[in-house]
CSV table of C-alpha atoms and ligand atoms in Angstrom, one decimal:
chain,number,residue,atom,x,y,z
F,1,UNK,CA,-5.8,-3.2,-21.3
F,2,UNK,CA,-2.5,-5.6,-21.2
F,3,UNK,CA,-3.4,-9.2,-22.3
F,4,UNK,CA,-4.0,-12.0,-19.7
F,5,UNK,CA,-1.0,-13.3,-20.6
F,6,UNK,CA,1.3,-10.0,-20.9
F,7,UNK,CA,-0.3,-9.5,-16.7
F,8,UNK,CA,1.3,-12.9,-15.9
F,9,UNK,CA,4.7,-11.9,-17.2
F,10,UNK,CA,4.3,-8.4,-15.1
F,11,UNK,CA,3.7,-10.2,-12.3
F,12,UNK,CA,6.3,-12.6,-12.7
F,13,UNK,CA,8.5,-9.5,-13.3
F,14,UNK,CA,7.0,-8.5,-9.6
F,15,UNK,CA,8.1,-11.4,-7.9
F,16,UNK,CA,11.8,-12.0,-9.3
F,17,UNK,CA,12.2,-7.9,-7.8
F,18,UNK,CA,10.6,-8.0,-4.7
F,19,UNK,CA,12.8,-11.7,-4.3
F,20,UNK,CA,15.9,-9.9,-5.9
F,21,UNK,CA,15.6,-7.0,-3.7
F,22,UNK,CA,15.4,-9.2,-0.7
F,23,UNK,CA,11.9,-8.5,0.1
F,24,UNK,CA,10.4,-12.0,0.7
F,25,UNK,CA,12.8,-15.2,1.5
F,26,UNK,CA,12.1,-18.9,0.2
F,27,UNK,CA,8.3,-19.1,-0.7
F,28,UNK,CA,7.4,-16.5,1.2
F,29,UNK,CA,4.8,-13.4,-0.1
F,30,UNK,CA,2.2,-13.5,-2.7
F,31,UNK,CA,0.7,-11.2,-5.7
F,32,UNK,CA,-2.5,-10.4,-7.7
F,33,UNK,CA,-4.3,-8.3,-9.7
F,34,UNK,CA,-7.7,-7.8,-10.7
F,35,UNK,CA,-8.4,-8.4,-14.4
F,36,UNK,CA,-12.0,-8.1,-14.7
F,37,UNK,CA,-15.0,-7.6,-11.8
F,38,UNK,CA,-15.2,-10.9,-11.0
F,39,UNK,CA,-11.6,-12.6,-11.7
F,40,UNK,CA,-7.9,-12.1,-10.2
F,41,UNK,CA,-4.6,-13.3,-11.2
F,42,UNK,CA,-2.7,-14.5,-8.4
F,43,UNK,CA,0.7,-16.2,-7.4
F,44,UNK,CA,0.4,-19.9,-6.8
F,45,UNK,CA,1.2,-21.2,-2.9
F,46,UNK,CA,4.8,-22.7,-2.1
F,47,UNK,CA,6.5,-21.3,-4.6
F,48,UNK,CA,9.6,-19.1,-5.1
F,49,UNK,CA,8.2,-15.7,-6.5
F,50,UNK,CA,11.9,-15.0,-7.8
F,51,UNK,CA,11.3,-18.0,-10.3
F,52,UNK,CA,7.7,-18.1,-11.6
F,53,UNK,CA,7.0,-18.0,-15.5
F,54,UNK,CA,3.0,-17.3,-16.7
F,55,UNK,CA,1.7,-20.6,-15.9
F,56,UNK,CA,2.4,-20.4,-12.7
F,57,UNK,CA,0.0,-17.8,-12.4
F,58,UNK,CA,-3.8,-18.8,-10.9
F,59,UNK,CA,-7.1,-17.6,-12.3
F,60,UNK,CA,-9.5,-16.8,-9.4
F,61,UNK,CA,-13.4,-15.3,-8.5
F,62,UNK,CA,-13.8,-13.0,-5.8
F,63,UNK,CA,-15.2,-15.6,-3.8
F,64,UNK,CA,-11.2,-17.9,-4.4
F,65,UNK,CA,-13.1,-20.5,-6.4
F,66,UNK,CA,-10.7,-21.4,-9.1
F,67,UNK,CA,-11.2,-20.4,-12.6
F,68,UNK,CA,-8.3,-21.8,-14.1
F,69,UNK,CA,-4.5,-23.3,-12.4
F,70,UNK,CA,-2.4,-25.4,-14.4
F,71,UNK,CA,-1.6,-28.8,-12.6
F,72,UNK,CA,0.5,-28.7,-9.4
F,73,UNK,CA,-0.3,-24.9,-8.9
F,74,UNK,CA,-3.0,-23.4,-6.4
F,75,UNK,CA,-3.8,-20.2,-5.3
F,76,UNK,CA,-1.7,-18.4,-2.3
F,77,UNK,CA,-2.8,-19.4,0.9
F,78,UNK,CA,-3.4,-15.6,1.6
F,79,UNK,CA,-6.0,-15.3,-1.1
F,80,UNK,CA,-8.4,-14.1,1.5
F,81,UNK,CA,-6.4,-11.1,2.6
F,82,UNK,CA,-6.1,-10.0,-1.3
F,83,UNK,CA,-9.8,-10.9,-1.9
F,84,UNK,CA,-10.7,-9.0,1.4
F,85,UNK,CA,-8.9,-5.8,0.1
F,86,UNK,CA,-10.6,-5.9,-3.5
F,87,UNK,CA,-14.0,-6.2,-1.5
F,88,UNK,CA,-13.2,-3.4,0.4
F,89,UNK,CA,-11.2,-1.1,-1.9
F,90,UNK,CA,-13.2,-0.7,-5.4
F,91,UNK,CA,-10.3,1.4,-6.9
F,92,UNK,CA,-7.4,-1.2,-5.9
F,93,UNK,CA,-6.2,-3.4,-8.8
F,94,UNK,CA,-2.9,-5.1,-7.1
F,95,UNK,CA,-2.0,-6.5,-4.0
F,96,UNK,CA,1.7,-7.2,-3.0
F,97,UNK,CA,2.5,-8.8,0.4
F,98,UNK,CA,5.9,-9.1,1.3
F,99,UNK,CA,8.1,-9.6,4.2
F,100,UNK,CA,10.7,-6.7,3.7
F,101,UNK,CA,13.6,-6.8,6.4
F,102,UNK,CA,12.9,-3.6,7.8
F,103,UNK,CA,9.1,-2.9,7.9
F,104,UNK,CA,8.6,-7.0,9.0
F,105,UNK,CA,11.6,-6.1,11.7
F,106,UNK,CA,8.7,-2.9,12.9
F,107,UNK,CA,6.1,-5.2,12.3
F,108,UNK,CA,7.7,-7.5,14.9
F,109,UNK,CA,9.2,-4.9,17.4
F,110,UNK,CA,5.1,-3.5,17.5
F,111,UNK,CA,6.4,-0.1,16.0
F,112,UNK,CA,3.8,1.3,13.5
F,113,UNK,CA,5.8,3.3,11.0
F,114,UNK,CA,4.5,7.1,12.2
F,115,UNK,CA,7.2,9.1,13.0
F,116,UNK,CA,6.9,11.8,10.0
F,117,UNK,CA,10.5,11.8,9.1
F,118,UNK,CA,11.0,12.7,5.5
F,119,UNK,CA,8.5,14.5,3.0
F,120,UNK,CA,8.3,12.0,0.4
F,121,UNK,CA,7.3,9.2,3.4
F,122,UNK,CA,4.3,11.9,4.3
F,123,UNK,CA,3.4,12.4,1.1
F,124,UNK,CA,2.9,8.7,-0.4
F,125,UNK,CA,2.2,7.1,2.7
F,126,UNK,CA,1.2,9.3,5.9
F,127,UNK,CA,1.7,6.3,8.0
F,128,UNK,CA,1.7,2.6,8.5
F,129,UNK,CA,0.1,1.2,11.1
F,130,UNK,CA,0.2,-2.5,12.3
F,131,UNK,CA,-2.9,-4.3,11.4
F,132,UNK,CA,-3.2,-6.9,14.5
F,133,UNK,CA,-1.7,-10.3,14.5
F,134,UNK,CA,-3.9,-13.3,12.9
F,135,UNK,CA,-2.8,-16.8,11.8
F,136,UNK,CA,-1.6,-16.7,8.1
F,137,UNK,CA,-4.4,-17.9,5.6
F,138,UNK,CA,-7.5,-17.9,7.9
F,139,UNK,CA,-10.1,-14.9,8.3
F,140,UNK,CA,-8.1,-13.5,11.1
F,141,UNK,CA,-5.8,-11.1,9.0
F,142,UNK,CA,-8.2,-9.8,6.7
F,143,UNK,CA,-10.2,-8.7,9.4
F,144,UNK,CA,-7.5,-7.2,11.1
F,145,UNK,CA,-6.4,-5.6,7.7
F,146,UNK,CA,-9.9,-4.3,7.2
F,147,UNK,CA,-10.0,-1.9,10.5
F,148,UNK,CA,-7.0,0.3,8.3
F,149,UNK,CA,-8.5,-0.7,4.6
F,150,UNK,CA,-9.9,3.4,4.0
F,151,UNK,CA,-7.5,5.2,5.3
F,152,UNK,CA,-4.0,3.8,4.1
F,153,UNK,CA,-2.5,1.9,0.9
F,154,UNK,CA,-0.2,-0.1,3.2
F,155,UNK,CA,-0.2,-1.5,6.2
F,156,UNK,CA,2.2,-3.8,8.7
F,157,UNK,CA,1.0,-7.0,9.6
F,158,UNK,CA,1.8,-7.5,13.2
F,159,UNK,CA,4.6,-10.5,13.8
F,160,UNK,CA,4.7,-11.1,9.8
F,161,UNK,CA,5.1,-8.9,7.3
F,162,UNK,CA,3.7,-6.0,5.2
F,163,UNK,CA,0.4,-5.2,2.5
F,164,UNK,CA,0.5,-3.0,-0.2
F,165,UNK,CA,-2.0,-2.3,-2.6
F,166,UNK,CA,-2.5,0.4,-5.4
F,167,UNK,CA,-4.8,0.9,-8.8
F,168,UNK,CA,-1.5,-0.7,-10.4
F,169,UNK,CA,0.9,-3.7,-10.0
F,170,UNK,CA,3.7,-1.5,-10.6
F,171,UNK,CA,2.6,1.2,-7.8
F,172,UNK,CA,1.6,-1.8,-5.6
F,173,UNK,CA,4.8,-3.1,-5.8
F,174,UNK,CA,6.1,0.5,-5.3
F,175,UNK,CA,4.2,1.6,-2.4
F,176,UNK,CA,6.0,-2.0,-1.0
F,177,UNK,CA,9.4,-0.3,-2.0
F,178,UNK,CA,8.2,3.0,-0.2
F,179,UNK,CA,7.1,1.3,2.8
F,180,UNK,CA,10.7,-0.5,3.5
F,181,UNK,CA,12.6,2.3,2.3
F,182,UNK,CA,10.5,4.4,5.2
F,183,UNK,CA,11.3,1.2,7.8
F,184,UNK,CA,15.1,1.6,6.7
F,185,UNK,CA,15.8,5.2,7.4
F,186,UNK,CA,14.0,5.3,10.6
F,187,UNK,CA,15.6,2.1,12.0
F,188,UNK,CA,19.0,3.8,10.8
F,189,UNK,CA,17.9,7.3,12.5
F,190,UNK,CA,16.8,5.6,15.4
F,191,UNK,CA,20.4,4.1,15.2
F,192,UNK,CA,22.2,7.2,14.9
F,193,UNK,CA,20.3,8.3,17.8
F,194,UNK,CA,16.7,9.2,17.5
F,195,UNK,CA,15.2,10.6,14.2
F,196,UNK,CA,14.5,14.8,14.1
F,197,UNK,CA,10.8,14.4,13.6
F,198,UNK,CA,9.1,17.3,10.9
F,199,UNK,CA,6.7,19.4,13.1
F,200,UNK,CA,3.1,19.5,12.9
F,201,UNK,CA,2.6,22.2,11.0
F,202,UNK,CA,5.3,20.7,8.5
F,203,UNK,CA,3.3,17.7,8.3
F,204,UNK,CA,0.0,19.7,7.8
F,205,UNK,CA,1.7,21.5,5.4
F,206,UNK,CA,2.7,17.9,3.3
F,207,UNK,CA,-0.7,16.8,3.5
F,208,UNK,CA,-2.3,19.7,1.6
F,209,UNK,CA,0.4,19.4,-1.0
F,210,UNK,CA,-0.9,15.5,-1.1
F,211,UNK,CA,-4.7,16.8,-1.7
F,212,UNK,CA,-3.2,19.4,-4.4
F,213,UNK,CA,-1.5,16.5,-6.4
F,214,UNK,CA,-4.4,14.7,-6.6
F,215,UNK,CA,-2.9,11.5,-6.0
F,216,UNK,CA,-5.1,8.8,-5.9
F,217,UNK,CA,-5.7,5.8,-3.1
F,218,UNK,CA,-6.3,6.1,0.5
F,219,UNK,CA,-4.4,8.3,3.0
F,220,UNK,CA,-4.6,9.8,6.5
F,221,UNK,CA,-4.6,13.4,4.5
F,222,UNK,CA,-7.6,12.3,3.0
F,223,UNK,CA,-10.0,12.0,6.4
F,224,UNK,CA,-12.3,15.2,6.0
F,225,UNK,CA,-10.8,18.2,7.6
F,226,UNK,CA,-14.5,19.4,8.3
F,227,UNK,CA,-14.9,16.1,9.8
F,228,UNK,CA,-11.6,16.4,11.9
F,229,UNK,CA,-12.7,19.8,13.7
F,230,UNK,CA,-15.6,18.4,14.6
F,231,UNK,CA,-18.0,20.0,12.2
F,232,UNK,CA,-21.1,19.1,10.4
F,233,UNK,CA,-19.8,18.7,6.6
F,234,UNK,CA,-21.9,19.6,3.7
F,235,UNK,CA,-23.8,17.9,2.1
F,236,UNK,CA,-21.6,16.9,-1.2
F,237,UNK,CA,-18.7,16.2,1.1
F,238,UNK,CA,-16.9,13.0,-0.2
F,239,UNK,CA,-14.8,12.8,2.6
F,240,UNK,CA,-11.5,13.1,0.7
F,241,UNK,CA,-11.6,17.1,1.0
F,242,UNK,CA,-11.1,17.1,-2.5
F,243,UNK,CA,-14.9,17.8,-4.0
F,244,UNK,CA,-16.2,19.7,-0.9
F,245,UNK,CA,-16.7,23.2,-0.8
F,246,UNK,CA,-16.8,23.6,2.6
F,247,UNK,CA,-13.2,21.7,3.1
F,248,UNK,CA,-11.4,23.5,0.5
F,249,UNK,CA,-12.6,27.3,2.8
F,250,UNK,CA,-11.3,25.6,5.3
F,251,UNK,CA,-8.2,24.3,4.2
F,252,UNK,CA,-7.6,27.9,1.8
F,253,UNK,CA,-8.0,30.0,5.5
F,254,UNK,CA,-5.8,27.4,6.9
F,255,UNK,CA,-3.2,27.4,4.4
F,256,UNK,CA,-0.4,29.9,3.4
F,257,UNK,CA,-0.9,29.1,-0.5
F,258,UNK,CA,2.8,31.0,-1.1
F,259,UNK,CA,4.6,28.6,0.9
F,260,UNK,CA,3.2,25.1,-0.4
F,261,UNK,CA,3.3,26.5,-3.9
F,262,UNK,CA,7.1,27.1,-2.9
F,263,UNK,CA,7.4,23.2,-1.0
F,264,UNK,CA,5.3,21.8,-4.1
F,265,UNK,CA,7.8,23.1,-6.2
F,266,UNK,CA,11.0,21.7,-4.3
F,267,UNK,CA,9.6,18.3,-3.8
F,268,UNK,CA,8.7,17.5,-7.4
F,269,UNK,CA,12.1,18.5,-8.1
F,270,UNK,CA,13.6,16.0,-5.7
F,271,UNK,CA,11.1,13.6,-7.5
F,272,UNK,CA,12.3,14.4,-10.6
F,273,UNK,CA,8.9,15.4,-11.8
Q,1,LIG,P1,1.8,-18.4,-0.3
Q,1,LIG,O1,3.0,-19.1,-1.0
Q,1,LIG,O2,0.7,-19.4,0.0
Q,1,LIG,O3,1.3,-17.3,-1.1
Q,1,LIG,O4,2.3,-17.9,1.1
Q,1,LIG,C1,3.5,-17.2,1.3
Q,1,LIG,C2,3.4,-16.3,2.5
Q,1,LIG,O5,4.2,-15.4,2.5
Q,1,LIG,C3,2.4,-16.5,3.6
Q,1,LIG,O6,2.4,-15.4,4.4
């Protein structure tokens, strides 16, 4: 484990990209990470997170209280909605909010990020949907973030911006990248005149391959395909399809293992994996 003071740096290194690459403007968006079971780093309020250096960094409970800020600096105002996720999400370790152009432009248009549109979107993310409006810092948005917590590693917040968290700071902060790049190429499909949607089947097909990688976090692939039909599962069924019998027999009789062995194989070459 990276010291305390090596995780400031990181996320200092966090907030000069996501403010280099135009994600948040002026003070906006905020950054932690859990460093123990009962303590979070997190960026301080009002502050540019394109200019922060280690002790700007807060030291925090799960409850906010402060462990330790150096004068002038307290914890974002959208501790809550980081704390709320933690509570929620045992196995995230990072939270990035940011307002990226695009994804904040969906977030503000009402348009949930659904339209499967390219494999690599499907794959990481399934979807984003837009967790409800609530007035930045109170309870409002964690609540309305909580309705999405188990089934997604990013969501829109409605009229504001967009949540990304992940077992890591670095794939927090790229989940973020994932989410805008997804909001850029479907605003500029839309613009070219309506995106060429994958079929069902394709989807279906990208969310098996998702369950073979093994990737960890929270996705739409993951809601029990036992569950989905309508079916009793059995009784060691974990919900993620991964550890349950009876959901790989029905994903094997569903699944022409040829042809995803052949997609597997293209799209980790396109990932450079
Ligand atoms: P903080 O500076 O308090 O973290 O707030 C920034 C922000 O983006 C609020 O939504």
């Amino acid at each position: 484990m990276a010291s305390e003071y090596a995780i400031k740096q990181q996320i200092c290194e966090i907030g000069k990209r996501i403010y280099d690459r135009g994600m948040v403007a002026n003070n906006d968006g905020n950054i932690s990470v859990k460093i123990g079971p009962d303590e979070f780093l997190c960026t301080p309020t009002g502050v540019s997170k394109g200019f922060m250096t280690p002790e700007f960094i807060c030291k925090i409970d799960s409850k906010g209280n402060i462990l330790h800020a150096y004068e002038g600096f307290k914890p974002s105002s959208e501790i809550k909605m980081h704390l709320r996720v933690y509570k929620e999400r045992p196995d995230v370790n990072s939270v990035v909010h940011a307002h990226p152009m695009y994804a904040t432009g969906f977030a503000i248009a009402g348009i949930p990020l659904t339209e499967p549109v390219m494999p690599e979107a499907i794959i990481q993310l399934g979807c984003v949907p837009i967790a409800e409006y609530g007035t930045p810092s109170t309870e409002e948005i964690p609540d309305a973030v909580s309705r999405y917590l188990q089934h997604y590693d990013a969501v829109l917040l409605e009229n504001h911006g967009a949540l990304a968290f992940s077992d890591s700071l670095l794939n927090a902060y790229h989940k973020m990248e994932s989410v805008e790049f997804y909001a850029q190429l479907l605003f500029i499909a839309k613009m070219l005149g309506g995106p060429k949607a994958l079929s069902e089947a394709q989807v279906k097909r990208l969310y098996e391959l998702r369950r073979q990688f093994g990737f960890k976090g929270k996705h739409p692939a993951d809601l029990c395909p036992v569950l989905a039909q309508g079916k009793t599962p059995c009784p060691n069924c974990d919900f993620s399809g991964n550890d349950c019998a009876t959901s790989k027999a029905a994903n094997a009789a569903s699944a022409d293992n040829d042809l995803v062995a052949e997609i597997a194989k293209r799209v980790l070459a396109q990932m450079g994996k």
